[in-house]
Amino acid sequence: MFKSKKIFAGLAALALTLTGCTSATEQKPAADGELSGEITFWSSYTQGPRAEYMQEMADRFTKKHPKVKIKIELFSWGEFYTKWTTGLSTGNVPDISSALPNHVTEMIDADAITPLDDVINDIGKDRFYEAALAEGAKDGKHYSVPLYTHAQLMWYRKDLLEKAGLKIPQTWEELSQAARKLTDGNVYGLSVPMGTNDMMATRFLNFYVKSAGKRLIGKDGKADLTNQTVYDAIKYWADMYKNTSPDGSVNYNVLDQATLYYQGKTAFDFNSAFHISGVEAATPDLMDKIGAVPLPRMKASDPVYGGETTNQPMVVWKNSKHPEVAKAFLKTLYQDDDYIRFLHSVPVGMMPALKDIAKNKKFLANPYIEKYRSIVDALNEVIPMGTSIGMEDGPTLQSGLITSQGVIEQMMQNVVLKGQDAETAAKDAEKKLNDMFKAAGAIK
């Protein structure tokens, strides 16, 4: 579901009218300086240790500030998106919440969240990765604070490469050759996902295009698919689908794709280091046989690049009656020892949003981080260079559209299932995307 800028702005204004709330900038702490008030925290960190951590931090905060109450409500990412977009019309939004980068873009567009420059400065602005802060910035103000980060790497099976006498591929051509050789009926070299209910084909296309120094969305904000680099990328992934991937991957979403690697059924994959916990849960015997490196390049001599980095943001809502409480609580999540403990709840999968923590001895002194130190080093290399797809120049509505509407996924299906040529398929997809961008008010 996507709302246009005018619709979102109208909902935001209506929400403020209905609730009679003053803006965050007009709120003041209690006269005696003591924090007080009840806030609601919508969290999508629903899994065990992460959910427990947030509740523990809330309990500790309210114990220190007895006039404060924090109510945590848990929602999956899909539920959260529906909850806040529909909640704008009634003012039924929280004081503070987790979010996704594309959510933040729409929240800013709806004037639904408040700037957090004071929080960022108190934590230490220079501690954050510049690109991560930029994803939540508009007109010189920052509307989100990244809580943690992760980036896409190329995952491989050490044992399969060794058995076949292959080196870790550095280029797309080397990956193609290795994946073909390792496809043997029991294992697929590389699954190529194209399900229209997810963004995986867009992700794979973006990797290839960015390795050539190009972008799917140009600096003018328009989709840029009608060029030779994109044509080559479409042909590359169509060929890989035909020769190294299960037929069913034409309908795969991110979980379908990841599960194959978790179960040891693919030799290569692209994903974040959440793959480690996935493999451990599904096929623990493979824990010593997995590895990951930065994404393939056009030539081995080309520099490493940031294909895609995801910075998980936190936001404070403009409707909050107690933004000073929400901001004070938010800052406590970044206290070094507690923050490290949070990151260790999914070690390697959740990497620090703070540069100094990435080098912190306590952070590095974790069994998983020590075991997969080469993967941690690869992540630290690419995280600063990457952004969400389409956010190379900061938050854009186009980013949410290109990754949520299945246009590129349908384009790839048209090529591999209907035999449409790359140039025609790309031209059609580019027009569809730009029409969507115009309808959303993102471009003229």
C-alpha positions as CSV (number, residue, x, y, z in Angstrom):
1,M,0.0,0.0,0.0
2,F,1.3,3.4,-0.9
3,K,-0.2,6.8,-0.1
4,S,0.6,9.9,-2.1
5,K,2.2,13.0,-0.6
6,K,-1.1,14.9,-0.7
7,I,-3.0,12.1,1.0
8,F,-0.4,11.6,3.7
9,A,-0.1,15.3,4.4
10,G,-3.9,15.5,4.7
11,L,-4.0,12.5,7.1
12,A,-1.2,14.0,9.2
13,A,-3.0,17.3,9.5
14,L,-6.3,15.6,10.4
15,A,-4.5,13.5,13.0
16,L,-3.2,16.6,14.8
17,T,-6.6,18.2,14.6
18,L,-8.5,15.2,16.0
19,T,-6.1,14.6,18.9
20,G,-5.5,18.3,19.7
21,C,-1.9,17.4,20.3
22,T,0.7,20.1,20.3
23,S,3.9,19.5,18.3
24,A,7.0,18.0,19.8
25,T,8.8,21.3,19.6
26,E,6.2,22.9,21.9
27,Q,6.4,20.2,24.6
28,K,8.2,21.0,27.8
29,P,9.5,18.8,30.6
30,A,7.7,19.0,34.0
31,A,8.3,22.2,35.9
32,D,10.6,20.5,38.4
33,G,12.7,19.0,35.5
34,E,11.7,15.4,36.4
35,L,10.5,13.3,33.4
36,S,6.8,12.2,33.7
37,G,4.1,10.9,31.5
38,E,3.1,7.6,29.7
39,I,4.5,6.8,26.3
40,T,3.7,4.0,23.8
41,F,6.5,2.2,22.0
42,W,5.6,0.3,18.8
43,S,8.3,-2.2,18.3
44,S,8.8,-4.7,15.5
45,Y,11.6,-6.4,17.4
46,T,9.3,-9.3,18.3
47,Q,11.8,-12.2,18.6
48,G,12.9,-13.4,22.0
49,P,16.2,-11.7,23.0
50,R,15.5,-8.5,21.1
51,A,12.0,-8.1,22.6
52,E,13.3,-9.0,26.0
53,Y,16.0,-6.4,25.7
54,M,13.6,-3.6,24.8
55,Q,11.3,-4.6,27.7
56,E,14.2,-4.7,30.1
57,M,15.4,-1.2,29.0
58,A,11.9,0.2,29.4
59,D,11.6,-1.3,32.9
60,R,15.0,0.1,33.9
61,F,14.0,3.5,32.6
62,T,10.7,3.7,34.5
63,K,12.4,2.5,37.6
64,K,14.8,5.4,37.3
65,H,12.0,7.8,36.4
66,P,9.0,6.6,38.5
67,K,6.6,9.2,37.0
68,V,7.1,7.6,33.6
69,K,5.3,4.7,32.1
70,I,6.3,2.9,28.9
71,K,3.9,0.6,27.1
72,I,5.5,-1.6,24.5
73,E,3.3,-3.0,21.7
74,L,4.8,-5.6,19.3
75,F,3.9,-5.7,15.6
76,S,5.4,-7.6,12.7
77,W,6.9,-5.3,10.0
78,G,3.8,-5.8,7.8
79,E,1.4,-5.2,10.6
80,F,3.3,-2.1,11.7
81,Y,3.1,-0.5,8.3
82,T,-0.7,-1.0,8.1
83,K,-1.1,0.2,11.7
84,W,0.7,3.5,11.3
85,T,-0.6,4.4,7.8
86,T,-4.2,3.8,8.8
87,G,-3.6,5.3,12.3
88,L,-2.7,8.7,10.9
89,S,-6.3,9.4,10.1
90,T,-7.3,9.1,13.8
91,G,-4.1,10.1,15.6
92,N,-3.7,6.5,16.7
93,V,0.1,6.5,16.4
94,P,2.7,5.8,19.1
95,D,5.2,8.2,20.8
96,I,8.2,6.2,19.6
97,S,8.7,3.3,17.3
98,S,11.1,1.2,15.2
99,A,10.7,1.6,11.5
100,L,12.2,0.7,8.1
101,P,14.1,3.2,5.9
102,N,11.3,3.4,3.4
103,H,8.8,3.9,6.2
104,V,10.8,6.9,7.4
105,T,10.6,8.5,3.9
106,E,6.9,8.3,3.9
107,M,6.6,9.4,7.6
108,I,8.7,12.5,6.7
109,D,6.5,13.1,3.7
110,A,3.4,12.9,5.9
111,D,4.9,15.3,8.5
112,A,4.3,12.6,11.0
113,I,7.6,12.4,12.9
114,T,9.8,15.0,14.7
115,P,13.5,15.9,14.1
116,L,16.0,14.0,16.3
117,D,19.1,16.2,15.8
118,D,19.2,16.8,19.6
119,V,19.2,13.1,20.3
120,I,21.9,12.4,17.6
121,N,24.1,15.2,18.9
122,D,23.8,13.9,22.5
123,I,24.8,10.4,21.4
124,G,27.5,11.9,19.1
125,K,26.8,12.7,15.5
126,D,30.3,11.8,14.3
127,R,29.8,8.3,15.8
128,F,27.2,7.4,13.2
129,Y,27.9,6.4,9.6
130,E,27.1,9.5,7.4
131,A,25.1,7.5,4.8
132,A,22.9,6.0,7.6
133,L,22.0,9.5,8.9
134,A,21.4,10.8,5.4
135,E,18.6,8.3,4.8
136,G,16.5,10.0,7.4
137,A,17.5,13.6,6.6
138,K,15.5,16.4,4.9
139,D,16.1,20.1,4.7
140,G,19.1,19.9,7.1
141,K,17.1,18.0,9.8
142,H,17.4,14.3,10.8
143,Y,14.2,12.5,11.5
144,S,15.5,9.1,12.4
145,V,18.3,7.5,14.4
146,P,19.8,4.2,13.0
147,L,19.7,1.6,15.7
148,Y,21.7,-1.1,13.9
149,T,22.8,-1.9,10.4
150,H,23.5,-4.8,8.1
151,A,24.7,-5.1,4.5
152,Q,24.4,-7.5,1.6
153,L,27.3,-9.9,1.0
154,M,27.9,-12.9,-1.3
155,W,27.6,-16.1,0.7
156,Y,29.3,-19.3,-0.4
157,R,29.9,-22.9,0.7
158,K,33.6,-23.4,1.5
159,D,33.3,-27.2,1.2
160,L,31.7,-27.2,-2.2
161,L,34.2,-24.8,-3.6
162,E,37.1,-26.8,-2.2
163,K,35.7,-30.1,-3.5
164,A,35.4,-28.6,-7.0
165,G,38.8,-27.0,-6.9
166,L,37.3,-23.5,-7.2
167,K,38.4,-20.2,-5.8
168,I,35.9,-17.7,-4.3
169,P,34.5,-15.7,-7.3
170,Q,35.4,-12.1,-7.4
171,T,33.6,-11.1,-10.6
172,W,30.2,-11.8,-12.1
173,E,31.7,-13.9,-14.8
174,E,33.6,-16.0,-12.2
175,L,30.4,-16.4,-10.2
176,S,28.5,-17.6,-13.3
177,Q,31.2,-20.2,-14.1
178,A,31.4,-21.5,-10.5
179,A,27.6,-21.6,-10.0
180,R,27.2,-23.6,-13.3
181,K,29.9,-26.1,-12.2
182,L,28.4,-26.6,-8.8
183,T,24.8,-27.2,-10.1
184,D,24.6,-30.9,-10.0
185,G,21.0,-32.0,-9.3
186,N,21.5,-32.1,-5.5
187,V,22.7,-28.5,-5.1
188,Y,21.9,-25.4,-7.2
189,G,24.7,-23.0,-7.9
190,L,22.7,-19.9,-7.2
191,S,18.9,-19.4,-6.9
192,V,17.6,-16.4,-8.7
193,P,14.4,-15.1,-7.0
194,M,11.7,-13.2,-8.9
195,G,8.5,-13.4,-6.8
196,T,6.3,-10.4,-7.4
197,N,5.3,-10.2,-3.7
198,D,8.9,-9.2,-2.8
199,M,11.8,-7.1,-3.9
200,M,14.4,-9.8,-4.6
201,A,14.8,-9.4,-8.3
202,T,15.2,-5.7,-7.8
203,R,17.9,-6.4,-5.3
204,F,19.8,-8.7,-7.6
205,L,19.5,-6.3,-10.5
206,N,20.7,-3.5,-8.3
207,F,23.8,-5.4,-7.3
208,Y,24.9,-5.8,-10.9
209,V,24.1,-2.3,-11.9
210,K,25.9,-0.7,-8.9
211,S,29.0,-2.8,-9.6
212,A,29.2,-1.0,-12.9
213,G,28.9,2.4,-11.2
214,K,25.2,2.9,-12.3
215,R,21.9,3.3,-10.4
216,L,18.4,2.1,-11.0
217,I,17.1,5.6,-10.1
218,G,18.9,8.5,-11.7
219,K,19.9,11.7,-10.0
220,D,16.8,13.3,-11.6
221,G,14.6,10.9,-9.6
222,K,13.4,8.9,-12.6
223,A,13.8,5.2,-13.1
224,D,16.8,4.5,-15.3
225,L,16.4,1.1,-16.9
226,T,16.9,1.7,-20.6
227,N,20.7,1.6,-20.8
228,Q,23.2,-1.1,-21.7
229,T,24.2,-1.9,-18.2
230,V,20.6,-2.8,-17.2
231,Y,20.1,-4.8,-20.4
232,D,23.3,-6.7,-19.6
233,A,22.1,-7.3,-16.0
234,I,18.7,-8.6,-17.1
235,K,20.4,-11.0,-19.5
236,Y,22.9,-12.1,-16.8
237,W,20.2,-12.9,-14.3
238,A,17.9,-14.6,-16.9
239,D,20.8,-16.8,-17.9
240,M,21.6,-17.6,-14.3
241,Y,18.0,-18.5,-13.7
242,K,18.1,-20.9,-16.6
243,N,21.3,-22.6,-15.7
244,T,21.9,-22.5,-11.9
245,S,18.5,-22.0,-10.3
246,P,15.4,-24.1,-9.4
247,D,12.4,-23.4,-11.7
248,G,10.3,-22.5,-8.7
249,S,12.6,-19.5,-7.8
250,V,10.6,-17.5,-10.4
251,N,8.1,-17.1,-7.5
252,Y,10.5,-16.9,-4.5
253,N,10.4,-14.3,-1.9
254,V,13.2,-13.5,0.5
255,L,12.4,-16.3,2.9
256,D,12.0,-18.9,0.2
257,Q,15.4,-17.8,-1.2
258,A,17.2,-17.9,2.2
259,T,15.8,-21.2,3.2
260,L,17.5,-22.9,0.3
261,Y,20.9,-21.7,1.6
262,Y,20.0,-22.5,5.2
263,Q,19.3,-26.1,4.2
264,G,22.5,-26.4,2.2
265,K,20.7,-26.6,-1.2
266,T,22.5,-23.7,-2.8
267,A,26.2,-23.0,-3.2
268,F,26.0,-19.2,-3.4
269,D,23.5,-16.6,-2.2
270,F,23.2,-12.9,-1.4
271,N,22.0,-11.7,1.9
272,S,23.0,-10.2,5.2
273,A,24.7,-11.9,8.1
274,F,21.4,-13.0,9.5
275,H,22.2,-16.0,7.3
276,I,24.4,-17.3,10.2
277,S,21.5,-17.7,12.6
278,G,19.4,-19.1,9.8
279,V,21.9,-21.8,9.0
280,E,22.4,-22.6,12.6
281,A,18.7,-23.2,13.1
282,A,18.2,-25.3,10.0
283,T,21.4,-27.2,9.4
284,P,23.9,-26.6,12.2
285,D,26.4,-29.1,10.6
286,L,27.1,-26.5,8.0
287,M,28.2,-23.8,10.4
288,D,31.9,-24.4,9.7
289,K,31.3,-24.5,5.9
290,I,29.8,-21.1,5.2
291,G,31.6,-17.9,4.4
292,A,30.8,-14.4,2.9
293,V,32.7,-11.7,1.0
294,P,31.8,-8.4,-0.6
295,L,29.7,-8.5,-3.7
296,P,31.1,-9.5,-7.2
297,R,32.6,-6.8,-9.4
298,M,32.9,-6.4,-13.1
299,K,36.6,-6.8,-13.0
300,A,38.7,-8.3,-10.1
301,S,40.7,-5.0,-10.1
302,D,37.6,-2.9,-9.5
303,P,37.2,-1.5,-6.0
304,V,34.8,-3.0,-3.5
305,Y,31.5,-1.2,-3.4
306,G,28.4,-1.0,-1.2
307,G,25.7,-2.8,-3.0
308,E,23.0,-2.4,-0.4
309,T,23.1,-1.4,3.3
310,T,20.1,-1.4,5.5
311,N,20.1,0.9,8.5
312,Q,17.3,0.1,10.9
313,P,15.9,3.4,12.2
314,M,14.1,4.6,15.3
315,V,11.6,7.5,15.2
316,V,9.7,9.8,17.6
317,W,6.2,10.7,16.5
318,K,5.1,14.3,16.1
319,N,1.8,13.5,17.9
320,S,3.6,12.5,21.1
321,K,2.4,14.3,24.2
322,H,5.7,13.5,25.8
323,P,8.5,13.7,23.2
324,E,11.0,14.6,25.9
325,V,10.3,11.2,27.5
326,A,10.5,9.4,24.2
327,K,13.8,11.0,23.3
328,A,15.3,10.4,26.7
329,F,14.4,6.7,26.5
330,L,15.7,6.5,23.0
331,K,19.1,7.8,24.1
332,T,19.4,5.1,26.7
333,L,19.4,2.4,24.0
334,Y,22.8,3.6,22.9
335,Q,24.7,3.3,26.2
336,D,27.8,1.3,25.2
337,D,27.4,-1.8,27.4
338,D,23.7,-2.1,26.9
339,Y,23.9,-1.4,23.2
340,I,26.6,-4.1,22.7
341,R,24.4,-6.5,24.6
342,F,21.5,-5.7,22.2
343,L,23.8,-6.3,19.2
344,H,24.9,-9.6,20.6
345,S,21.3,-10.9,20.6
346,V,21.9,-11.5,16.9
347,P,25.7,-11.5,16.6
348,V,27.1,-10.5,13.2
349,G,23.6,-10.2,11.9
350,M,23.1,-6.9,13.7
351,M,26.1,-4.7,13.2
352,P,26.7,-1.4,15.0
353,A,25.3,1.9,13.7
354,L,28.0,3.5,15.7
355,K,31.5,3.4,14.2
356,D,33.4,3.3,17.4
357,I,31.3,0.3,18.7
358,A,32.4,-1.7,15.6
359,K,35.9,-1.5,17.0
360,N,35.0,-1.9,20.6
361,K,36.8,-4.8,22.4
362,K,33.6,-5.8,24.2
363,F,31.6,-5.9,21.0
364,L,34.3,-8.0,19.3
365,A,34.6,-10.4,22.3
366,N,31.7,-12.6,21.2
367,P,32.1,-16.2,20.1
368,Y,30.2,-15.7,16.9
369,I,32.0,-12.5,16.0
370,E,35.3,-14.2,16.7
371,K,34.4,-17.3,14.7
372,Y,33.2,-15.2,11.7
373,R,35.6,-12.3,12.0
374,S,36.4,-12.3,8.3
375,I,32.6,-11.8,7.6
376,V,32.5,-9.0,10.2
377,D,35.5,-7.3,8.5
378,A,33.7,-7.6,5.1
379,L,30.6,-6.0,6.6
380,N,32.6,-3.2,8.2
381,E,34.2,-2.5,4.8
382,V,30.9,-2.3,2.8
383,I,28.5,-0.9,5.4
384,P,29.7,2.8,5.1
385,M,29.5,2.7,1.3
386,G,26.0,1.3,0.9
387,T,22.4,2.7,1.2
388,S,18.9,1.3,0.7
389,I,18.0,0.9,-3.0
390,G,17.3,4.3,-4.5
391,M,18.5,6.3,-1.5
392,E,21.9,7.2,-2.7
393,D,21.0,10.9,-2.4
394,G,18.9,10.6,0.7
395,P,15.3,9.6,1.4
396,T,13.0,9.3,-1.7
397,L,9.5,8.0,-2.2
398,Q,10.9,6.3,-5.3
399,S,12.9,4.0,-3.1
400,G,9.7,2.6,-1.5
401,L,7.9,2.2,-4.9
402,I,10.7,0.5,-6.8
403,T,11.1,-2.1,-4.0
404,S,7.4,-2.7,-3.2
405,Q,5.4,-2.7,-6.4
406,G,6.9,-5.8,-8.1
407,V,7.6,-4.0,-11.4
408,I,11.1,-5.3,-11.8
409,E,10.1,-8.7,-10.6
410,Q,7.4,-8.8,-13.3
411,M,9.9,-7.6,-15.8
412,M,12.2,-10.5,-15.1
413,Q,9.3,-13.0,-15.2
414,N,8.3,-11.6,-18.6
415,V,11.9,-12.3,-19.9
416,V,12.3,-15.8,-18.5
417,L,8.7,-17.1,-18.9
418,K,7.4,-15.2,-21.9
419,G,10.6,-14.8,-23.8
420,Q,10.4,-11.0,-23.9
421,D,13.7,-9.4,-24.9
422,A,15.6,-7.4,-22.3
423,E,15.3,-4.0,-24.1
424,T,11.5,-4.2,-24.5
425,A,11.0,-5.5,-20.9
426,A,13.2,-2.8,-19.5
427,K,11.4,0.0,-21.5
428,D,8.0,-1.2,-20.2
429,A,9.2,-1.4,-16.6
430,E,10.8,2.0,-16.7
431,K,7.6,3.6,-17.9
432,K,5.5,1.8,-15.2
433,L,7.9,3.0,-12.5
434,N,8.0,6.6,-13.7
435,D,4.2,6.7,-14.0
436,M,4.1,5.6,-10.4
437,F,6.6,8.2,-9.4
438,K,4.6,10.9,-11.0
439,A,1.3,9.7,-9.4
440,A,3.0,9.8,-6.0
441,G,4.3,13.4,-6.7
442,A,7.9,12.3,-6.5
443,I,8.7,13.6,-10.0
444,K,7.0,15.9,-12.5
